[in-house]
Structure formats: C-alpha cells, structure tokens
Amino acid sequence: MAQLTCQSLIQQLATLSKAGKIRPLDYQFARFIAQFEPEPLVVLAAALVSYQSGQGDVCVWLDNLTKQPMFELSDYEQAQYFDQFSITVPILKQMKLALSSSTVQGQQAPLIVDQQRLYLQRYWNDEQFIYAFLAERSQWIELPPIASLVNDLFAPDFDFIIAKLDKLRSNGLNEGDLSQFGRDFFNLRQDITLDTSALEQALSAAKTARDIQAAHQLIKPADCVNWQQIAVSVASSRGFSVISGGPGTGKTTTVTKLLALLVQLHSQTHSQNKPDSVLNIELVAPTGKAAARLTESITGALADLNVPQAIKSLIPNQASTIHRLLGVIPKRVSFKHNRENPLHLDVLIVDEASMIDISLMAKLLEAVPTNAKIIFLGDKDQLASVEAGAVFADICQGLSAGPGYSNELNQWLTQITGSDLSQLAPLVAQSASSIGDSLCLLQKSYRFGQYSGIGQLASAVNNGDIARLNKVWQQGFSDIGLHRVIDQDLSIITQMVINGYQPYLKDVANVKTIDDVARVLELFNQFQLLSPLRKGKTGIEQLNHQIESRLNHFGLINLEQGTWYSGRPIMIQENDHQQQLFNGDIGMVLPDVISTQEQSSSAELPLRVYFKMANGEIKSFLPSRLPRVDTVYAMTIHKSQGSEFNHVVMVLPQHWGQLLTKELIYTGITRAKSRYDLFASLEVLEKSTKCQTKRSSGLAKLLTTA
C-alpha cells in the first residue's frame, strides 16, 4: 500500500480537479495549506472543507466523515483515487487528532474546529457574528399600548367579505361551504369544534355588509386567531423578527400593516419632542427581480391599507437590492456600509431571505445600526441560497416543533389580539431556539384554498406525504396537470410553451412606447418553463434551443435578425453593479422606442434590451453593454426564486439524481399562481419528495442550545 504524503495527495487532488470531481479552487486551497502543514490528513481536511463549501455547506461535521463518501465519489472512484493510500475509516478518525495540533487550525488560522465541526475561518466568523446579532436583537422591546392600533389595522372588511360570499353563491354552494367560508373569513381556529349551525344560518341569509357584521358578532374572539395579526404584534416587540409563510399567506400585506403600526407608534412617541421626525424605512431583496416584485406588492398593499393617507405617505414602496443598499465597492468584496459605517435607517425589511447566503447575511447584519429593527420575510421551505449556508432555514428550524412561544409572550398576545394562544401549542409559531419569540409563521393561504390543486400539491410535497401526493393527482383539480410520458423530442412540452409565449410575442411587433414595453414584459411574466437542470435532454440549454427553433418555424420570432432578435428574452448571468444589473435579472430585446418614433416603418429599427428595475422603472441597455446573458424561454428552478408566474410548466428528468429534492420541487410548484403543469414520472416525483436538502452548519445548534 502506498504511503500518503502531501506530495502524493496533492497529485491526486490535481487529478480530481482535472476530472471535474472537485473545483480548481479546492485543489489550490489544499496546495496553499500544504505550504505550511506537512501532515497530509490536514491538507485533505482543507480540500474537503473547501469542496463542501462549494456544495453549500458552511462546515464539515468531522464525526460524519466516515458516513459519507469523500467529495461525493462513487465506490469505484474512491478506490481509483484514494484506496491505494488506505484512506479508510481509521485513517479519517485520525484527521481530528491531526487538526487539533495543526498550526493552520485555530482562532487566527485559515481553518478552525469548533464542537467537532471544521470550518473555513471566514465562515466560522460569519456564523458566530450572525448568532450573536440574533441573540442580542431578539430581546423584548417595551412598547406603549398597541391593542387599539393593531385591532384597527385588522378590522374585518365586511364589504369585501359579502362580495366574496356572493361570488361563492354564484358558483353554487355545496355542503359545508358556508361553514368553511366562516372559518376562512372570520379566522376561526381549526383546532376547535364549534356548533356552526347559527353561523351558517346567518351567512345563508346575509345580503349586506351589515348582515355579515351581525354574523361576525356570533364569534368569540378567543375562538379566532389571525396569524397576520399575531405576526405584526410579535414583530413590533422585537429588534429582530422573522415572518415566514408559504405562497399566498400574505407576507407583504402583513409587513405593510406592521410598517403602518410602527409609523403610527413613531409619530405618537415623537409628536411633542421631534414633530418633524420621520421613521427611516428601507425595503430590500437579494435580486433585482425580487426587489421589483416587492415594490409591486407593497404598492398594492398600501392601496388597500385602511389608515389615513398621511400614514401611507410615510411608508416607502420602492425596494432595492441588498448590494445597492450596502454600496458596492468595485473589485472588492467589502461594501461602503459596514460595522464602522452603518446604514442610516430605523427599520429594514428584507424579502426573500431564504436566498441570502451566510457571507452576505453577515455583511448585511454588520451594517444594521444598533437601534434599528430588522424583519426578514420568506418561505422557510424554499430552496436555500446558491452560495454556502441556509441561514434563513437555520433561523426557522424550530418553527415546526418545540414548546411554542413563551408564557409571557402568549399572555401579551392574548391581551393584544383577544386570541387564546395558550391552547394552540401545535399551531403557534414554535421554536426550541433562543430566538423563538421572534419567529412568526403565517399558516393560512389566501391564494390557495381547499379547491386549489396547486396549494394541495405544494403542501403534500413540503410534508413529504407520498400518499397525499398521489391522491392530489386523482382529485380532478382544474389548476394542475401531470403528464407522465415525456416525448422523445419534447414536442408536447414545446407546443405548450409556444402557446404560453404567443401572447407576448404577438405584441412585440406593436411596441412603440415605453408603455408597450411594460405590457410585453408583463405578458412574458405570465408563463414560464422550469427545469432543475442546465444540461441534458430536459435541461434548459436543450429546451431553449428547441423552443427557439420552433418559434422561428412558426414565424413568432425571426432568427435571421441574429443573436439579438426582437422578442428574445434574456437572463443576466453575472452581476454588473455599475449598471445595477444582477445575476437572475430578466430582460427583453425590443425595438428602441425612442428611435421607433423617429424613423419610418420601413427603416431598420435599432434594438435595445429592456429591464424592469428594482424600483419599478423600465430601463433599456444596448446589447453590447450587457454582461454575460442566456436566452430564457426556459430557466432553472433555482433562478426562478423571487418570481411568480400565472402558468408554470415544469419538466423533470426521466431518472432521479441527487439534485432533485423536495425543496426544489416545492419551490417550482409555488412559482405558479393559477396553473401548474408537471412533466415527470411518478417514480421520480416521489423519490424527489422523499429527499430533503441538508446543509451542514452550526447556527441552528447554536440557537437551540443557547
């Protein structure tokens, strides 16, 4: 058996890098460590922790090294690359001992071991800072009485409810519909059994908003729970809070009401001493498209907000990206705003928080002023960030199990809302962590009710419930479709996509004004084809090529115009901070609307690429000025995060792979608002639903054991 030396190990790592089994970065980091460390097991540990960071892990659990293949190699590859050196279970166990005495491991070294977890030093620092920040900011904030303000914000809209009831009647009532309607719109708790005969009778006879109000008076406050109201109350009492919820649970509506409450409290507090004081609020998201969607959502929620216009005017509706807020410094990983130069704000709202990796999260929190309030919005069950870490999921890890809110918070919430939360142990946002009282879980979907296949399907996948998953397809929901046979030439998928994109493509020829551009962009966002893969028959590269060819065949696009043809949808693939274009932003190649107005119809029209920016503005760029882009008739599920489409078509490969997890499938399903079509075998779908993403970090454990 050959002896393992640093030189022989580096040679094997070089071979792995050339074979694409590890990244060049992993190999080079191992070479760097080998300059200071003669022990090959420490060098191997460096390569492993670097490799795992590329897989999304913040650390390597040393106790688990013997339970998983190194670098995710197959048994054959393990034998090919490493068995000649007898790197087996006993040898790997010696790695911990070697690390403990190494000069490249420790507080000021490139590597650090903490509680049997091996980190790159920078990730350990990030994790420790995030934990300290959360623990400090999650403490109780003394508030003036807020019950009347909160109850005014959540007063039932009886005109809205009677309109919904009339619509339900027009569609025909089935047994139990009125009872369910009362539960939904009066926020009745699902865990209690009520004699609903009087309520059903009142609803059946209701003709006006006043009749609905009378029916509402039949309900005891203790029998109700409004999760949005709970979230607003909780978040108002903490320096740091999380509002998590699935699609349609009203995260944006909730945070808009929270901001209205905070603005009113600020006005009351400063009305005498500082009458001109304004609460400085910032809205951000990880990507430009997520920021643009937040801008739209906040604008819509403000229009429906039942507060004086003077209060509305103090709530911003323009969101930006995190990078723009922090201030990018060209060619540097640091930002203008940091610990020494904090942001100038009082409240920070961060949407799509599940997309934020550990490094960006640490930099963002470092720049938050001492007395500022920060609120994270997101869906804890979505895909984690592309880069290392699953910070949002780690923070929310106790939301599905644990003792629930503290007794003190339960009592206070009962005083504020009238709901008896002490009886809701299985339902209250629960956490065993030190920040449990800062976590809010919205549990009622206003978009997907009992008649929604999308909602039922997403829930089944999210819970890993295979029996329920199969039942959903058999219930005849009109908003979902399962296509079990994928054509060898993908013709069925391609035709569905052509039909989906026809509306925007037919409008491209009529673009003459910026309003026309906005309409085309909106029409394009009504439909999207998703795949988990880039390569292969069902990968986005092949799908985009085939769709482009068919669209050209039917005359919907003209490839003779060249690469930058009119109507081509593109996605930015790398950040351009100077132009405020970011990886994942979607644009459209269209005629230059200014030049169009100046030229005759027979002239060759110049083309520009139009984007809807984070602030909602439509901005155009010359194609030559853009960073690297891809055509995006089809996009990966990862890149679809932060977006929603009326109709989503998703195609899975014919054979399962490790990339296919329940978080990936759930994220794809929940991009759809009205219609979802899936091309997949049940076998692949079921196996994906059973597979859960696991990312190694110490943050969840820190929060639990603190």
XYZ file of C-alpha atoms in Angstrom:
706
model
C 0.000 0.000 0.000
C 1.439 3.377 -0.991
C 2.273 5.897 1.713
C 0.094 9.004 1.884
C 2.262 12.108 1.708
C 1.453 15.726 0.984
C 3.013 15.378 -2.446
C 1.062 12.233 -3.381
C -2.169 13.769 -2.021
C -1.719 16.976 -3.992
C -1.126 14.900 -7.128
C -4.373 13.014 -6.570
C -6.272 16.242 -5.906
C -4.884 17.665 -9.147
C -6.219 14.594 -10.972
C -9.618 15.036 -9.310
C -9.685 18.686 -10.343
C -8.870 17.883 -13.965
C -11.617 15.242 -13.952
C -14.119 17.809 -12.687
C -14.696 15.930 -9.424
C -13.563 18.901 -7.320
C -13.188 22.599 -8.121
C -9.838 24.133 -9.068
C -10.375 26.347 -6.018
C -10.447 23.270 -3.747
C -7.207 21.997 -5.231
C -5.470 25.356 -4.973
C -6.580 25.839 -1.352
C -5.108 22.439 -0.472
C -1.851 23.429 -2.169
C -1.800 26.649 -0.138
C -2.303 24.777 3.143
C 0.405 22.264 2.176
C 2.942 25.094 2.153
C 2.553 25.423 5.934
C 1.407 21.947 7.005
C 3.349 18.703 6.403
C 0.550 16.433 7.665
C -1.386 15.122 4.612
C -4.574 14.461 6.615
C -4.791 18.171 7.471
C -4.283 19.064 3.803
C -7.013 16.567 2.898
C -9.285 18.170 5.505
C -8.646 21.575 3.891
C -9.621 20.211 0.482
C -12.758 18.624 1.957
C -13.995 21.742 3.765
C -13.352 23.864 0.659
C -15.189 21.335 -1.525
C -18.165 21.156 0.867
C -18.467 24.954 0.902
C -18.931 24.700 -2.854
C -21.785 22.255 -2.186
C -23.469 24.798 0.090
C -22.170 23.600 3.476
C -20.803 26.072 5.996
C -18.764 23.399 7.771
C -17.823 19.706 7.766
C -19.060 17.564 10.625
C -15.949 15.580 11.440
C -17.953 12.842 13.174
C -19.818 12.257 9.895
C -16.776 11.847 7.674
C -16.982 8.072 7.941
C -20.684 8.087 6.966
C -20.386 9.779 3.586
C -18.048 9.359 0.605
C -15.266 11.910 0.275
C -16.004 14.508 -2.412
C -19.214 12.527 -3.106
C -17.164 9.946 -5.015
C -18.654 6.624 -6.010
C -17.147 3.434 -4.560
C -15.298 2.898 -7.832
C -13.913 6.459 -7.838
C -12.923 6.181 -4.174
C -10.937 3.051 -4.974
C -9.436 4.667 -8.076
C -8.220 7.829 -6.370
C -7.666 7.035 -2.695
C -7.756 3.358 -1.708
C -4.148 2.937 -2.807
C -3.291 5.158 0.165
C -5.583 3.221 2.505
C -7.660 6.313 3.340
C -10.296 4.395 5.249
C -12.376 4.867 8.390
C -9.469 4.509 10.885
C -7.363 6.997 8.919
C -10.206 9.554 8.762
C -10.655 9.285 12.518
C -7.032 10.335 12.878
C -7.843 13.532 10.976
C -9.436 15.117 14.052
C -6.317 14.478 16.098
C -4.083 15.869 13.366
C -6.194 19.029 13.115
C -6.100 19.624 16.868
C -2.299 20.052 16.818
C -2.000 21.817 13.451
C -0.738 25.390 13.084
C -3.232 26.033 10.237
C -6.154 25.452 12.627
C -7.173 27.896 15.327
C -8.610 31.347 16.069
C -6.247 33.214 13.718
C -5.663 30.401 11.209
C -7.295 29.522 7.829
C -9.153 26.574 9.429
C -10.949 26.250 12.732
C -12.522 23.310 14.567
C -15.457 24.062 16.849
C -17.575 21.340 18.515
C -16.417 18.662 16.049
C -17.192 20.961 13.125
C -14.452 22.017 10.712
C -14.831 25.496 9.183
C -13.086 27.813 6.857
C -12.182 30.649 9.218
C -14.315 33.252 7.437
C -17.460 31.117 7.605
C -16.913 30.456 11.315
C -16.582 34.208 11.913
C -19.743 34.860 9.901
C -21.699 32.215 11.808
C -20.566 33.466 15.205
C -21.461 37.057 14.333
C -24.910 36.131 12.980
C -25.665 34.143 16.127
C -24.549 36.981 18.422
C -26.596 39.503 16.433
C -29.765 37.395 16.541
C -29.451 36.650 20.239
C -28.971 40.337 21.084
C -31.648 41.768 18.782
C -34.326 39.233 19.721
C -34.874 40.752 23.142
C -38.189 42.314 24.165
C -38.746 45.995 23.321
C -41.002 47.900 25.709
C -43.943 49.332 23.769
C -46.765 51.747 24.551
C -50.280 50.237 24.392
C -50.830 48.982 20.829
C -54.025 46.903 21.090
C -56.307 49.566 19.594
C -53.887 50.305 16.715
C -53.451 46.611 15.903
C -57.173 45.892 16.042
C -57.918 48.864 13.774
C -55.419 47.548 11.213
C -57.093 44.138 11.253
C -60.715 45.216 11.490
C -62.785 42.932 9.219
C -63.690 44.375 5.823
C -67.352 43.388 5.740
C -67.914 44.828 2.237
C -65.112 42.605 0.943
C -66.489 39.550 2.766
C -70.036 39.951 1.413
C -68.614 40.289 -2.117
C -66.705 37.022 -1.649
C -69.830 35.349 -0.256
C -71.869 36.477 -3.263
C -69.226 35.034 -5.583
C -69.318 31.726 -3.702
C -73.107 31.616 -4.039
C -72.955 32.351 -7.755
C -70.727 29.292 -8.230
C -73.173 27.086 -6.353
C -72.992 26.054 -2.698
C -72.045 22.569 -1.587
C -72.487 21.070 1.857
C -70.059 22.589 4.327
C -69.148 25.558 2.088
C -70.725 28.165 4.373
C -69.090 26.667 7.454
C -65.686 26.709 5.746
C -66.330 30.236 4.495
C -66.967 31.379 8.057
C -63.783 29.704 9.275
C -61.743 31.308 6.499
C -63.029 34.871 6.651
C -63.638 35.114 10.399
C -60.271 33.452 11.184
C -61.835 30.674 13.226
C -59.332 28.289 14.769
C -59.108 24.909 13.072
C -58.417 23.045 16.326
C -61.792 23.683 17.956
C -65.191 22.133 17.312
C -67.982 24.671 17.020
C -71.702 24.396 16.559
C -71.708 26.303 13.299
C -75.432 25.963 12.572
C -76.181 29.526 13.755
C -73.234 30.901 11.783
C -74.248 29.029 8.631
C -77.809 30.271 9.001
C -76.627 33.866 9.411
C -74.342 33.619 6.392
C -77.034 31.985 4.302
C -79.384 34.879 4.998
C -76.741 37.628 4.689
C -77.442 40.173 1.956
C -75.430 43.201 3.054
C -72.189 44.069 4.820
C -74.224 44.821 7.952
C -75.600 41.269 7.876
C -72.030 39.938 7.709
C -71.118 42.126 10.684
C -74.007 40.629 12.643
C -72.841 37.128 11.752
C -69.331 38.028 12.881
C -70.648 39.010 16.310
C -71.662 35.378 16.858
C -67.952 34.505 17.115
C -65.970 34.770 20.359
C -62.526 36.436 19.953
C -60.926 33.538 21.850
C -62.158 31.151 19.128
C -60.265 33.080 16.442
C -56.641 33.502 15.500
C -55.397 35.834 12.773
C -51.826 34.779 12.034
C -51.071 38.057 10.291
C -52.215 39.961 13.367
C -50.064 37.737 15.579
C -47.052 38.355 13.325
C -47.487 42.141 13.358
C -47.762 42.146 17.142
C -44.729 39.897 17.637
C -42.537 41.759 15.138
C -43.368 45.116 16.698
C -41.982 43.931 20.035
C -38.587 42.710 18.800
C -35.471 44.285 17.299
C -35.171 41.250 15.038
C -38.039 39.108 13.741
C -38.947 36.655 11.013
C -42.253 36.445 9.159
C -42.296 33.171 7.260
C -45.092 31.696 5.211
C -45.885 29.824 2.049
C -47.327 31.327 -1.134
C -50.466 33.377 -0.687
C -50.208 33.643 3.115
C -49.938 37.423 2.879
C -46.359 38.182 3.905
C -46.353 41.519 2.081
C -49.781 42.505 3.413
C -48.609 41.639 6.907
C -45.392 43.632 6.719
C -47.222 46.629 5.247
C -49.566 46.656 8.246
C -46.549 46.240 10.511
C -44.961 49.317 8.938
C -48.206 51.257 9.390
C -48.171 50.307 13.088
C -44.509 51.295 13.501
C -45.066 54.630 11.729
C -48.016 55.418 13.993
C -46.068 54.460 17.133
C -43.142 56.608 15.987
C -45.451 59.568 15.331
C -47.008 59.235 18.790
C -43.633 58.954 20.507
C -42.042 61.925 18.718
C -45.081 64.164 18.275
C -44.007 66.563 21.053
C -40.210 66.385 21.195
C -39.481 65.927 17.474
C -42.640 66.665 15.477
C -40.750 66.505 12.145
C -39.085 63.157 12.884
C -39.753 60.509 10.230
C -39.200 56.775 10.588
C -36.479 55.850 8.096
C -37.578 52.587 6.407
C -35.694 50.610 3.757
C -37.045 47.720 1.657
C -34.581 45.273 0.093
C -34.385 41.867 -1.594
C -31.444 39.721 -2.772
C -32.079 40.155 -6.521
C -33.364 42.856 -8.818
C -36.436 40.888 -9.866
C -37.305 40.061 -6.249
C -36.928 43.747 -5.369
C -39.172 44.723 -8.300
C -41.821 42.254 -7.148
C -41.585 43.609 -3.586
C -42.083 47.123 -4.969
C -45.238 45.997 -6.780
C -46.556 44.071 -3.789
C -46.023 46.899 -1.300
C -47.648 49.369 -3.697
C -50.727 47.147 -3.957
C -50.882 46.525 -0.217
C -50.642 50.259 0.520
C -53.642 50.940 -1.722
C -55.739 48.536 0.356
C -54.426 49.717 3.729
C -57.141 51.185 5.963
C -55.158 54.047 7.517
C -55.080 57.815 6.885
C -53.224 58.960 3.766
C -50.758 60.806 5.969
C -49.644 57.454 7.403
C -49.499 55.798 3.973
C -47.273 58.584 2.675
C -44.643 57.731 5.301
C -44.383 54.091 4.169
C -41.991 53.608 1.226
C -42.943 51.430 -1.721
C -39.614 51.427 -3.563
C -37.380 48.411 -2.900
C -33.744 47.974 -3.859
C -31.245 45.145 -3.856
C -29.140 44.339 -0.791
C -25.984 45.086 -2.767
C -27.230 48.518 -3.751
C -28.274 49.329 -0.197
C -24.890 48.317 1.216
C -22.990 50.157 -1.521
C -20.812 48.071 -3.799
C -17.107 48.950 -3.994
C -15.800 47.978 -7.467
C -13.412 44.998 -7.473
C -13.773 44.472 -3.715
C -15.860 42.025 -1.666
C -16.493 44.628 1.033
C -19.219 47.278 0.993
C -19.366 51.003 1.770
C -21.670 50.337 4.716
C -20.268 48.076 7.410
C -19.704 47.896 11.155
C -17.757 51.165 11.178
C -20.084 52.917 8.717
C -23.600 51.587 9.442
C -26.672 52.225 7.350
C -28.855 55.246 8.103
C -32.195 53.598 8.845
C -34.647 52.747 11.607
C -36.411 49.760 10.033
C -35.094 47.289 7.452
C -37.413 44.888 5.618
C -35.616 42.029 3.837
C -37.732 39.962 1.441
C -36.866 36.509 0.013
C -34.484 35.975 2.924
C -34.051 32.264 2.112
C -31.914 33.304 -0.881
C -29.260 35.041 1.254
C -26.026 33.117 1.807
C -24.043 33.244 5.040
C -21.427 35.758 3.847
C -23.932 38.296 2.521
C -26.115 37.822 5.602
C -23.187 38.627 7.896
C -22.273 41.727 5.890
C -25.877 42.928 5.913
C -26.314 42.465 9.661
C -22.970 44.136 10.368
C -24.266 47.296 8.673
C -27.543 47.446 10.629
C -27.448 50.253 13.248
C -27.690 49.365 16.925
C -31.217 50.660 17.475
C -32.689 49.637 14.119
C -35.361 46.992 13.682
C -34.845 44.290 11.033
C -37.592 41.995 9.722
C -36.940 39.030 7.429
C -39.665 37.802 5.071
C -39.509 34.478 3.285
C -40.637 30.910 2.897
C -38.584 28.648 5.164
C -39.369 25.634 2.972
C -37.939 27.036 -0.268
C -34.534 26.325 -1.725
C -31.577 27.658 0.224
C -29.094 30.141 -1.209
C -26.916 29.208 -4.163
C -23.777 30.005 -2.161
C -22.843 28.453 1.185
C -25.314 28.360 4.029
C -29.020 28.036 4.706
C -29.230 30.857 7.231
C -32.959 31.514 6.958
C -33.784 27.810 7.338
C -31.395 27.573 10.308
C -33.102 30.519 11.988
C -36.531 28.997 11.335
C -35.519 25.441 12.251
C -37.777 25.418 15.318
C -40.946 26.604 13.596
C -42.341 23.099 13.177
C -41.524 21.627 16.571
C -40.874 22.861 20.060
C -42.555 24.356 23.081
C -44.106 27.363 21.327
C -43.981 30.995 22.402
C -43.000 31.799 25.949
C -45.773 32.189 28.517
C -45.027 35.908 28.779
C -45.426 36.440 25.033
C -48.554 34.279 24.889
C -50.191 36.348 27.615
C -49.238 39.617 25.944
C -50.546 38.457 22.549
C -53.825 37.396 24.146
C -54.180 40.909 25.552
C -53.467 42.457 22.160
C -55.491 40.190 19.868
C -58.044 38.503 22.129
C -56.935 35.086 20.825
C -56.184 32.448 23.452
C -52.818 31.255 22.197
C -52.113 29.069 25.210
C -54.406 26.446 23.671
C -52.558 26.450 20.344
C -49.321 24.623 21.240
C -49.231 22.604 17.981
C -50.165 25.598 15.845
C -48.379 28.641 17.227
C -45.072 29.525 15.550
C -42.883 27.244 17.604
C -39.193 27.154 18.312
C -36.811 25.486 20.685
C -34.253 28.202 19.924
C -33.216 31.265 21.871
C -35.000 33.448 19.314
C -38.272 31.504 19.358
C -40.283 34.548 20.434
C -39.070 36.424 17.341
C -40.389 33.884 14.823
C -43.778 34.248 13.139
C -45.355 31.636 10.881
C -48.269 32.582 8.620
C -50.340 29.437 8.266
C -53.332 30.428 6.176
C -53.108 30.728 2.394
C -55.422 33.331 0.884
C -54.458 32.308 -2.650
C -54.804 28.540 -2.431
C -57.919 27.321 -0.654
C -59.396 23.849 -0.338
C -60.292 23.866 -4.042
C -56.750 24.625 -5.196
C -54.662 21.805 -6.586
C -51.515 23.954 -6.520
C -51.889 24.550 -2.787
C -52.667 20.904 -2.040
C -49.776 19.689 -4.196
C -47.278 22.094 -2.632
C -48.372 21.060 0.853
C -48.062 17.337 0.078
C -44.554 17.769 -1.334
C -43.486 20.032 1.508
C -44.621 17.490 4.099
C -43.079 14.561 2.225
C -46.509 12.901 2.191
C -46.414 10.432 -0.712
C -49.918 9.056 -0.139
C -51.388 12.539 -0.189
C -49.231 13.459 -3.179
C -50.722 10.629 -5.241
C -54.228 11.448 -4.026
C -53.944 15.074 -5.177
C -53.499 13.985 -8.794
C -56.625 11.824 -8.545
C -58.931 14.555 -7.236
C -59.508 16.267 -10.555
C -58.205 19.735 -9.671
C -58.522 22.043 -12.664
C -55.373 24.063 -11.930
C -52.788 21.243 -12.047
C -51.818 18.646 -14.631
C -49.468 15.664 -14.545
C -48.001 14.494 -17.841
C -46.296 11.184 -17.148
C -44.853 10.481 -20.594
C -42.167 12.811 -21.913
C -41.944 12.686 -25.717
C -38.581 11.705 -27.074
C -38.462 15.006 -28.983
C -40.156 17.029 -26.210
C -42.830 18.053 -28.737
C -45.697 18.209 -26.216
C -43.727 20.444 -23.884
C -42.529 22.625 -26.745
C -46.072 23.124 -28.080
C -47.373 24.052 -24.629
C -44.559 26.581 -24.285
C -45.267 28.074 -27.716
C -48.912 28.535 -26.721
C -47.825 30.098 -23.442
C -45.499 32.649 -25.038
C -47.665 33.557 -28.055
C -49.447 36.473 -26.318
C -46.271 38.436 -25.624
C -44.638 37.557 -28.953
C -47.650 38.819 -30.911
C -47.374 42.137 -29.061
C -43.657 42.577 -29.803
C -44.335 43.907 -33.327
C -46.570 46.643 -31.897
C -44.034 48.091 -29.449
C -43.815 51.850 -29.992
C -43.862 53.384 -26.498
C -42.447 52.607 -23.077
C -45.960 51.578 -22.002
C -45.914 48.980 -24.788
C -42.601 47.702 -23.437
C -44.083 47.405 -19.943
C -47.027 45.435 -21.350
C -44.759 42.998 -23.215
C -42.659 42.409 -20.094
C -45.816 41.781 -18.092
C -47.176 39.361 -20.703
C -43.897 37.435 -20.755
C -44.064 37.007 -16.982
C -47.460 35.284 -17.230
C -45.843 31.993 -18.292
C -42.584 30.154 -17.583
C -40.980 26.797 -18.340
C -38.817 25.462 -15.481
C -36.285 22.646 -15.243
C -33.877 21.658 -12.479
C -31.053 21.046 -14.969
C -28.892 23.035 -17.367
C -27.585 20.074 -19.388
C -29.260 17.029 -20.904
C -32.454 16.391 -22.824
C -34.615 18.117 -20.225
C -32.010 20.760 -19.359
C -32.666 24.409 -20.102
C -29.956 24.649 -22.771
C -31.599 21.969 -24.940
C -35.103 23.236 -24.183
C -34.245 26.840 -25.064
C -32.627 25.755 -28.335
C -35.618 23.635 -29.365
C -38.186 26.270 -28.361
C -36.283 28.980 -30.225
C -36.185 26.807 -33.352
C -39.932 26.094 -33.221
C -40.860 29.724 -32.543
C -38.818 30.695 -35.595
C -40.541 27.973 -37.649
C -43.956 29.412 -36.805
C -42.846 32.969 -37.560
C -43.180 34.189 -33.982
C -39.508 35.235 -33.916
C -37.008 35.907 -36.701
C -33.611 34.316 -36.165
C -32.340 35.992 -39.339
C -32.033 39.145 -37.224
C -29.134 37.428 -35.479
C -28.497 36.640 -31.824
C -30.213 39.804 -30.606
C -33.542 39.336 -32.355
C -36.672 41.233 -31.336
C -38.668 39.352 -28.705
C -35.702 37.402 -27.299
C -35.995 37.021 -23.505
C -32.629 37.010 -21.737
C -31.337 36.460 -18.206
C -28.267 38.165 -16.749
C -25.685 35.580 -15.660
C -23.237 37.758 -13.730
C -23.512 40.910 -11.639
C -22.850 44.339 -13.128
C -23.047 46.657 -10.134
C -22.298 49.771 -12.144
C -25.393 49.284 -14.313
C -27.430 47.808 -11.425
C -27.965 44.549 -13.309
C -27.674 41.348 -11.299
C -27.443 37.613 -11.835
C -31.006 36.386 -12.470
C -32.477 39.640 -13.807
C -34.694 39.106 -16.860
C -34.815 41.444 -19.842
C -36.396 41.569 -23.282
C -34.883 42.517 -26.651
C -37.241 45.022 -28.271
C -37.176 47.916 -30.739
C -35.761 51.156 -29.354
C -38.993 53.012 -28.574
C -37.341 56.427 -28.942
C -35.847 55.604 -32.345
C -39.097 53.918 -33.396
C -40.926 57.241 -33.094
C -38.275 58.995 -35.185
C -37.962 56.537 -38.089
C -40.271 55.398 -40.831
C -41.790 51.932 -40.549
C -39.620 50.695 -43.450
C -36.339 51.585 -41.763
C -34.209 49.060 -39.891
C -35.101 49.611 -36.256
C -32.332 49.535 -33.644
C -32.807 47.106 -30.782
C -32.283 47.564 -27.061
C -32.729 45.277 -24.065
C -35.376 46.391 -21.564
C -35.492 45.524 -17.868
C -37.907 46.318 -15.106
C -35.563 47.609 -12.431
C -35.848 47.084 -8.667
C -37.663 50.420 -8.237
C -40.229 49.541 -10.906
C -38.650 51.755 -13.591
C -38.313 50.418 -17.155
C -34.713 50.894 -18.281
C -33.014 49.923 -21.538
C -29.437 48.986 -22.456
C -27.512 48.399 -25.656
C -26.894 44.639 -26.088
C -23.150 45.319 -26.306
C -23.188 46.882 -22.820
C -24.642 43.842 -21.069
C -22.700 41.272 -19.053
C -22.990 37.582 -19.983
C -26.583 36.538 -20.720
C -28.593 33.421 -21.638
C -31.839 33.003 -23.546
C -34.587 32.237 -21.036
C -37.677 30.678 -22.558
C -36.759 28.002 -20.023
C -34.980 28.737 -16.738
C -33.706 26.639 -13.866
C -35.856 26.338 -10.765
C -33.031 27.926 -8.757
C -33.125 31.030 -10.949
C -36.927 31.266 -10.661
C -36.747 32.094 -6.948
C -38.166 35.515 -6.229
C -40.554 35.287 -9.212
C -44.155 34.241 -9.712
C -45.967 33.348 -12.932
C -49.625 32.723 -13.702
C -48.795 29.475 -15.510
C -45.758 27.304 -14.804
C -44.723 24.248 -16.794
C -42.037 22.166 -15.096
C -40.146 19.233 -16.568
C -38.110 16.734 -14.543
C -35.508 14.318 -15.924
C -36.507 10.718 -16.580
C -34.168 9.452 -13.867
C -33.731 10.723 -10.315
C -30.495 12.449 -9.268
C -29.237 13.988 -6.030
C -30.140 17.469 -7.246
C -33.850 16.574 -7.095
C -35.109 17.345 -3.586
C -38.439 18.227 -2.038
C -37.272 21.845 -1.574
C -36.553 22.085 -5.311
C -39.925 20.599 -6.300
C -41.775 22.744 -3.737
C -40.054 25.889 -5.000
C -41.006 25.077 -8.588
C -44.646 24.392 -7.712
C -45.004 27.580 -5.691
C -43.839 29.773 -8.590
C -47.293 29.136 -10.119
C -50.239 31.348 -9.211
C -53.050 29.953 -11.375
C -51.896 26.896 -13.334
C -49.168 24.274 -12.896
C -48.268 21.507 -15.376
C -45.663 18.883 -14.493
C -43.905 16.609 -16.966
C -42.443 13.784 -14.876
C -42.798 10.162 -13.912
C -44.434 9.486 -10.556
C -41.367 7.495 -9.550
C -39.035 10.481 -9.990
C -41.524 12.833 -8.323
C -41.971 10.550 -5.305
C -38.253 9.971 -4.861
C -37.608 13.716 -5.072
C -40.304 14.374 -2.474
C -38.628 11.940 -0.076
C -35.213 13.593 -0.473
C -34.577 16.576 1.789
C -31.778 19.109 1.350
C -29.295 19.014 4.213
C -26.671 21.690 4.633
C -24.095 21.471 7.372
C -23.761 24.453 9.696
C -23.597 25.141 13.404
C -26.052 28.051 13.523
C -29.184 26.018 14.239
C -27.427 24.195 17.071
C -26.104 27.468 18.495
C -29.600 28.935 18.532
C -31.081 25.796 20.085
C -28.560 25.341 22.876
C -28.071 28.988 23.817
